[in-house]
Tab-separated table of C-alpha atoms in Angstrom:
chain	number	residue	atom	x	y	z
Y	1	MET	CA	18.261	-6.793	16.188
Y	2	THR	CA	17.005	-5.770	12.739
Y	3	THR	CA	14.487	-8.204	11.221
Y	4	ILE	CA	14.495	-8.866	7.470
Y	5	ILE	CA	11.256	-10.259	6.026
Y	6	THR	CA	11.119	-12.198	2.765
Y	7	PRO	CA	7.776	-11.486	1.070
Y	8	ARG	CA	5.506	-14.192	-0.310
Y	9	THR	CA	5.429	-13.895	-4.102
Y	10	HIS	CA	2.282	-14.348	-6.184
Y	11	ASP	CA	2.496	-14.532	-9.982
Y	12	LEU	CA	-0.678	-12.984	-11.382
Y	13	GLY	CA	0.213	-14.005	-14.932
Y	14	GLY	CA	2.096	-12.427	-17.797
Y	15	GLY	CA	5.162	-11.897	-15.615
Y	16	PHE	CA	3.299	-9.610	-13.208
Y	17	GLU	CA	4.356	-10.488	-9.660
Y	18	VAL	CA	3.075	-9.159	-6.343
Y	19	ARG	CA	5.155	-9.616	-3.184
Y	20	ARG	CA	3.367	-9.528	0.183
Y	21	ALA	CA	5.610	-8.604	3.126
Y	22	VAL	CA	2.904	-7.871	5.726
Y	23	PRO	CA	1.168	-9.667	7.312
Y	24	SER	CA	3.869	-12.259	7.989
Y	25	LEU	CA	4.987	-14.454	10.852
Y	26	GLN	CA	7.581	-11.836	11.801
Y	27	ALA	CA	5.256	-8.830	11.561
Y	28	ARG	CA	1.462	-8.802	11.701
Y	29	SER	CA	1.576	-5.022	11.419
Y	30	ILE	CA	3.997	-2.077	11.272
Y	31	GLY	CA	2.385	0.907	12.966
Y	32	PRO	CA	-1.109	1.130	11.426
Y	33	PHE	CA	-0.013	-0.784	8.290
Y	34	VAL	CA	-1.500	-4.287	8.227
Y	35	PHE	CA	-0.848	-5.120	4.578
Y	36	VAL	CA	2.167	-4.306	2.389
Y	37	ASP	CA	2.228	-5.343	-1.290
Y	38	HIS	CA	4.959	-4.631	-3.832
Y	39	MET	CA	3.593	-4.691	-7.414
Y	40	GLY	CA	6.042	-5.422	-10.238
Y	41	PRO	CA	8.204	-4.189	-11.760
Y	42	ALA	CA	6.566	-5.572	-14.892
Y	43	ILE	CA	6.317	-4.742	-18.573
Y	44	PHE	CA	2.952	-5.426	-20.200
Y	45	GLU	CA	2.689	-6.084	-23.913
Y	46	PRO	CA	0.116	-4.084	-25.919
Y	47	GLY	CA	-3.388	-5.343	-25.149
Y	48	ARG	CA	-2.491	-6.611	-21.680
Y	49	GLY	CA	-2.721	-4.984	-18.260
Y	50	ILE	CA	-4.048	-5.151	-14.723
Y	51	ASP	CA	-7.655	-6.219	-14.213
Y	52	VAL	CA	-8.624	-6.413	-10.545
Y	53	ARG	CA	-12.382	-6.967	-10.630
Y	54	PRO	CA	-14.700	-5.276	-8.100
Y	55	HIS	CA	-14.116	-6.463	-4.547
Y	56	PRO	CA	-15.131	-5.162	-1.089
Y	57	HIS	CA	-13.301	-3.722	1.940
Y	58	ILE	CA	-14.203	-2.743	5.507
Y	59	GLY	CA	-12.283	-1.253	8.434
Y	60	LEU	CA	-9.237	-0.024	6.548
Y	61	ALA	CA	-7.837	2.484	4.094
Y	62	THR	CA	-6.005	1.455	0.932
Y	63	VAL	CA	-2.992	3.517	-0.136
Y	64	THR	CA	-1.658	3.222	-3.696
Y	65	PHE	CA	1.614	4.777	-4.897
Y	66	LEU	CA	3.342	4.152	-8.231
Y	67	TRP	CA	6.853	4.613	-9.563
Y	68	ALA	CA	5.738	3.580	-13.075
Y	69	GLY	CA	2.497	2.905	-14.915
Y	70	ALA	CA	-1.147	3.897	-14.546
Y	71	ILE	CA	-4.124	2.314	-12.761
Y	72	ASN	CA	-7.754	3.370	-13.076
Y	73	HIS	CA	-9.651	3.237	-9.779
Y	74	LYS	CA	-13.482	3.016	-9.718
Y	75	ASP	CA	-15.650	2.525	-6.640
Y	76	THR	CA	-19.195	2.324	-5.312
Y	77	LEU	CA	-19.143	6.020	-4.394
Y	78	GLY	CA	-18.976	6.786	-8.107
Y	79	SER	CA	-15.319	7.811	-7.967
Y	80	GLU	CA	-13.160	7.251	-11.043
Y	81	GLN	CA	-9.509	8.266	-10.989
Y	82	VAL	CA	-6.381	7.303	-12.887
Y	83	ILE	CA	-3.359	7.213	-10.600
Y	84	LEU	CA	-0.013	8.107	-12.186
Y	85	PRO	CA	3.540	7.894	-10.801
Y	86	GLY	CA	4.002	10.074	-7.723
Y	87	ASP	CA	0.269	10.461	-7.043
Y	88	VAL	CA	-1.524	9.039	-4.001
Y	89	ASN	CA	-4.887	7.281	-4.096
Y	90	TRP	CA	-6.276	6.986	-0.536
Y	91	MET	CA	-9.530	5.073	-0.178
Y	92	THR	CA	-11.129	4.908	3.264
Y	93	ALA	CA	-13.326	1.800	3.358
Y	94	GLY	CA	-14.796	2.402	6.814
Y	95	ARG	CA	-18.158	0.637	7.079
Y	96	GLY	CA	-17.887	-0.643	3.517
Y	97	ILE	CA	-16.847	0.099	-0.055
Y	98	ALA	CA	-16.104	-1.883	-3.206
Y	99	HIS	CA	-13.684	-0.902	-5.954
Y	100	SER	CA	-11.960	-2.110	-9.109
Y	101	GLU	CA	-8.448	-1.437	-10.383
Y	102	ARG	CA	-7.678	-1.731	-14.079
Y	103	THR	CA	-5.124	-0.521	-16.596
Y	104	PRO	CA	-6.563	2.495	-18.480
Y	105	ALA	CA	-7.447	1.912	-22.127
Y	106	ASP	CA	-4.763	4.227	-23.512
Y	107	ALA	CA	-1.981	2.498	-21.555
Y	108	ARG	CA	-3.374	-0.940	-22.402
Y	109	GLY	CA	-3.147	-0.114	-26.092
Y	110	ARG	CA	0.633	0.131	-25.956
Y	111	GLY	CA	3.443	-1.580	-24.105
Y	112	HIS	CA	3.790	-0.133	-20.626
Y	113	ALA	CA	5.523	-0.665	-17.280
Y	114	VAL	CA	3.917	-0.991	-13.850
Y	115	HIS	CA	5.799	-0.653	-10.571
Y	116	GLY	CA	4.463	0.434	-7.192
Y	117	MET	CA	3.243	-0.310	-3.707
Y	118	GLN	CA	-0.216	-0.820	-2.286
Y	119	THR	CA	-0.643	-0.828	1.483
Y	120	TRP	CA	-3.576	-1.121	3.847
Y	121	VAL	CA	-3.884	0.975	6.982
Y	122	ALA	CA	-6.152	-0.340	9.753
Y	123	LEU	CA	-8.493	2.373	10.975
Y	124	PRO	CA	-8.582	3.058	14.733
Y	125	LYS	CA	-11.424	1.268	16.530
Y	126	ALA	CA	-13.356	4.535	16.837
Y	127	ASP	CA	-13.203	5.021	13.048
Y	128	GLU	CA	-13.732	1.484	11.770
Y	129	GLU	CA	-17.340	2.249	10.833
Y	130	THR	CA	-16.725	5.723	9.416
Y	131	ALA	CA	-18.345	6.682	6.117
Y	132	PRO	CA	-16.368	5.502	3.077
Y	133	GLU	CA	-14.409	8.136	1.165
Y	134	PHE	CA	-11.991	8.377	-1.744
Y	135	HIS	CA	-9.305	11.035	-2.105
Y	136	HIS	CA	-6.751	11.573	-4.851
Y	137	HIS	CA	-3.640	13.703	-4.330
Y	138	SER	CA	-1.475	14.609	-7.316
Y	139	ALA	CA	2.290	14.258	-7.176
Y	140	ALA	CA	2.646	18.048	-7.110
Y	141	ALA	CA	0.542	18.243	-3.914
Y	142	LEU	CA	2.907	16.077	-1.859
Y	143	PRO	CA	5.853	17.481	0.109
Y	144	GLN	CA	9.050	16.788	-1.817
Y	145	LEU	CA	12.587	17.042	-0.508
Y	146	ARG	CA	15.753	16.884	-2.631
Y	147	ARG	CA	19.135	16.871	-0.949
Y	148	ASN	CA	22.500	15.226	-1.497
Y	149	GLY	CA	21.239	12.738	-4.073
Y	150	ALA	CA	18.064	11.893	-2.137
Y	151	PHE	CA	14.532	12.504	-3.431
Y	152	LEU	CA	11.879	12.065	-0.713
Y	153	ARG	CA	8.102	12.281	-1.103
Y	154	VAL	CA	5.921	12.225	2.011
Y	155	ILE	CA	2.989	10.012	1.015
Y	156	ALA	CA	1.017	10.196	4.274
Y	157	GLY	CA	1.601	11.504	7.778
Y	158	ARG	CA	4.679	13.351	8.984
Y	159	ALA	CA	8.367	12.785	8.195
Y	160	PHE	CA	11.604	14.707	7.728
Y	161	GLY	CA	9.985	17.928	8.933
Y	162	GLU	CA	7.137	17.770	6.392
Y	163	GLU	CA	3.481	16.718	6.519
Y	164	SER	CA	1.420	15.206	3.706
Y	165	PRO	CA	-2.009	16.695	2.881
Y	166	VAL	CA	-3.462	13.161	2.871
Y	167	ARG	CA	-5.954	12.781	5.729
Y	168	VAL	CA	-4.874	10.071	8.159
Y	169	PHE	CA	-6.654	8.609	11.186
Y	170	ALA	CA	-3.571	7.827	13.313
Y	171	ASP	CA	0.035	9.017	13.373
Y	172	THR	CA	1.504	7.710	10.135
Y	173	PHE	CA	5.009	7.445	8.663
Y	174	ASN	CA	5.023	6.805	4.901
Y	175	VAL	CA	7.710	8.101	2.559
Y	176	ALA	CA	8.781	7.231	-0.997
Y	177	VAL	CA	12.578	7.231	-1.206
Y	178	ASP	CA	14.716	7.523	-4.352
Y	179	LEU	CA	18.481	7.658	-3.893
Y	180	ASP	CA	21.220	8.215	-6.438
Y	181	ALA	CA	24.171	5.837	-6.358
Y	182	ASP	CA	26.377	6.571	-3.298
Y	183	ALA	CA	23.737	8.817	-1.699
Y	184	GLU	CA	22.926	8.354	1.991
Y	185	LEU	CA	19.855	9.015	4.117
Y	186	ALA	CA	19.613	9.047	7.911
Y	187	ILE	CA	16.167	7.613	8.677
Y	188	ASP	CA	13.984	9.604	11.057
Y	189	ASP	CA	12.931	8.021	14.354
Y	190	PRO	CA	9.573	9.698	15.030
Y	191	TYR	CA	7.640	6.505	15.850
Y	192	ALA	CA	7.987	3.262	17.780
Y	193	GLU	CA	7.308	1.116	14.706
Y	194	ARG	CA	9.084	1.640	11.382
Y	195	ALA	CA	10.068	-0.470	8.412
Y	196	LEU	CA	11.984	-0.022	5.168
Y	197	TYR	CA	11.039	-1.827	1.964
Y	198	ILE	CA	13.638	-2.021	-0.816
Y	199	LEU	CA	11.859	-2.093	-4.173
Y	200	GLU	CA	14.876	-1.910	-6.437
Y	201	GLY	CA	18.635	-1.445	-6.177
Y	202	ASP	CA	21.598	-2.425	-4.020
Y	203	ALA	CA	21.445	-0.931	-0.535
Y	204	GLN	CA	23.241	-0.919	2.778
Y	205	LEU	CA	21.913	-0.098	6.230
Y	206	ASP	CA	24.605	1.044	8.671
Y	207	GLY	CA	27.140	-0.639	6.385
Y	208	ALA	CA	25.371	-4.017	6.122
Y	209	ASP	CA	24.112	-5.156	2.714
Y	210	LEU	CA	20.321	-5.421	2.264
Y	211	PRO	CA	18.532	-7.679	-0.225
Y	212	ASP	CA	16.177	-5.933	-2.619
Y	213	LYS	CA	12.463	-6.789	-2.620
Y	214	HIS	CA	12.568	-7.381	1.150
Y	215	LEU	CA	11.147	-5.566	4.185
Y	216	VAL	CA	13.479	-4.460	6.954
Y	217	VAL	CA	11.895	-3.850	10.377
Y	218	LEU	CA	13.885	-1.078	12.038
Y	219	ASP	CA	14.773	-1.118	15.716
Y	220	PRO	CA	13.004	1.560	17.804
Y	221	GLY	CA	15.120	4.381	19.124
Y	222	THR	CA	17.665	4.142	16.300
Y	223	ARG	CA	18.537	6.440	13.394
Y	224	PRO	CA	20.096	4.072	10.867
Y	225	VAL	CA	21.775	5.316	7.712
Y	226	LEU	CA	20.566	3.974	4.375
Y	227	ARG	CA	23.157	4.014	1.596
Y	228	ALA	CA	22.541	3.350	-2.083
Y	229	LYS	CA	25.274	1.343	-3.824
Y	230	THR	CA	23.265	1.696	-7.054
Y	231	PRO	CA	20.234	3.896	-7.839
Y	232	LEU	CA	17.653	2.876	-5.262
Y	233	LYS	CA	13.880	2.855	-4.879
Y	234	ALA	CA	12.497	2.266	-1.379
Y	235	MET	CA	9.540	3.001	0.884
Y	236	LEU	CA	9.461	3.880	4.575
Y	237	LEU	CA	6.336	3.006	6.539
Y	238	GLY	CA	5.135	2.775	10.109
Y	239	GLY	CA	3.711	5.010	12.778
Y	240	GLU	CA	1.481	4.699	15.803
Y	241	PRO	CA	0.952	1.057	16.879
Y	242	LEU	CA	-2.527	-0.430	16.536
Y	243	ASP	CA	-4.917	0.377	19.385
Y	244	ALA	CA	-6.146	-3.253	19.490
Y	245	PRO	CA	-5.507	-6.533	17.678
Y	246	ARG	CA	-7.024	-6.805	14.214
Y	247	HIS	CA	-8.649	-9.729	12.459
Y	248	MET	CA	-8.039	-10.046	8.715
Y	249	TRP	CA	-10.003	-12.235	6.346
Y	250	TRP	CA	-9.732	-11.773	2.576
Y	251	ASN	CA	-10.228	-8.010	2.032
Y	252	PHE	CA	-11.797	-7.322	5.412
Y	253	VAL	CA	-10.059	-5.864	8.474
Y	254	SER	CA	-11.776	-5.400	11.830
Y	255	SER	CA	-11.268	-5.567	15.576
Y	256	SER	CA	-14.415	-7.764	15.612
Y	257	LYS	CA	-14.718	-11.258	14.144
Y	258	GLU	CA	-18.499	-10.832	14.090
Y	259	ARG	CA	-18.160	-7.712	11.944
Y	260	ILE	CA	-16.140	-9.668	9.395
Y	261	GLU	CA	-18.839	-12.344	9.280
Y	262	GLN	CA	-21.395	-9.612	8.575
Y	263	ALA	CA	-19.207	-8.223	5.779
Y	264	LYS	CA	-19.062	-11.670	4.166
Y	265	GLN	CA	-22.849	-11.842	4.130
Y	266	ASP	CA	-23.134	-8.277	2.857
Y	267	TRP	CA	-20.937	-9.130	-0.146
Y	268	LEU	CA	-22.989	-12.249	-0.858
Y	269	ASP	CA	-26.158	-10.155	-0.659
Y	270	GLY	CA	-24.858	-7.387	-2.913
Y	271	SER	CA	-25.174	-4.810	-0.134
Y	272	PHE	CA	-21.931	-2.970	-0.951
Y	273	GLY	CA	-23.539	-1.286	-3.951
Y	274	GLN	CA	-22.635	-1.083	-7.622
Y	275	ILE	CA	-19.619	0.386	-9.373
Y	276	PRO	CA	-20.730	2.385	-12.435
Y	277	GLY	CA	-19.689	0.631	-15.629
Y	278	GLU	CA	-18.656	-2.635	-13.941
Y	279	VAL	CA	-20.537	-5.908	-14.399
Y	280	GLU	CA	-17.907	-8.332	-13.065
Y	281	PHE	CA	-16.971	-9.012	-9.448
Y	282	ILE	CA	-14.729	-11.269	-7.376
Y	283	PRO	CA	-16.838	-13.913	-5.586
Y	284	LEU	CA	-16.487	-14.446	-1.865
Y	285	PRO	CA	-13.773	-17.080	-1.285
Y	286	GLU	CA	-15.091	-20.460	-0.191
Y	287	ARG	CA	-12.855	-20.545	2.854
């Protein structure tokens, strides 16, 4: 039976909401995805924007994809990259990286919209301590399919006969879906674990109405049909199941509790390194 997950909503101020669908009681992970956040949609007034101060990660990769807006990524490798709608920012934390995410100055100077998804992918046990990396892929570099009112972009992994250039560490299913009103899409069944997140619009799955801003865990071995009653924005995600249980604490993901304790101490000690141009940081939570 299909499971529908209601995300937990966090208001970050100024009308900017983030909805967290994974992890949840119903789903600790979907394929390699251990964290699923829906950002916005929000309209920022001139002078306002996103300011996520430097913070650390281990054992995962962050994946950022936007439908609207711009976010400037900076990290301890010295990377600096503005992500725009349709682009992919993939940051492999591995043994440790810190980054910040802020609205670029030009966008901050005028009213602007922000709408997108950020997900975390747990690295396989053999790759948890890999060297950190950052890769940006422009919208034009991603496979794009247009057919019968459907616009599909393969963010990472393989889907609908296409493969993204984004380097992945396990079989991954991640697709941005835009449907015109009345368009339909039969969802591929390449993996045991799949989910559908409805960002915006009225949708049906095999004729049953779906609430927007919710995650739908799809049954394995099925090929359900998604129908847009109004213009629709959605994301498909999933893939190869995790190779072992994962522990999550704050921004750290690992198969080892001891490794997370070490990461806490490393952040306290300043061992993650410095981000050029940043003087702020998010302190380690007290619990």
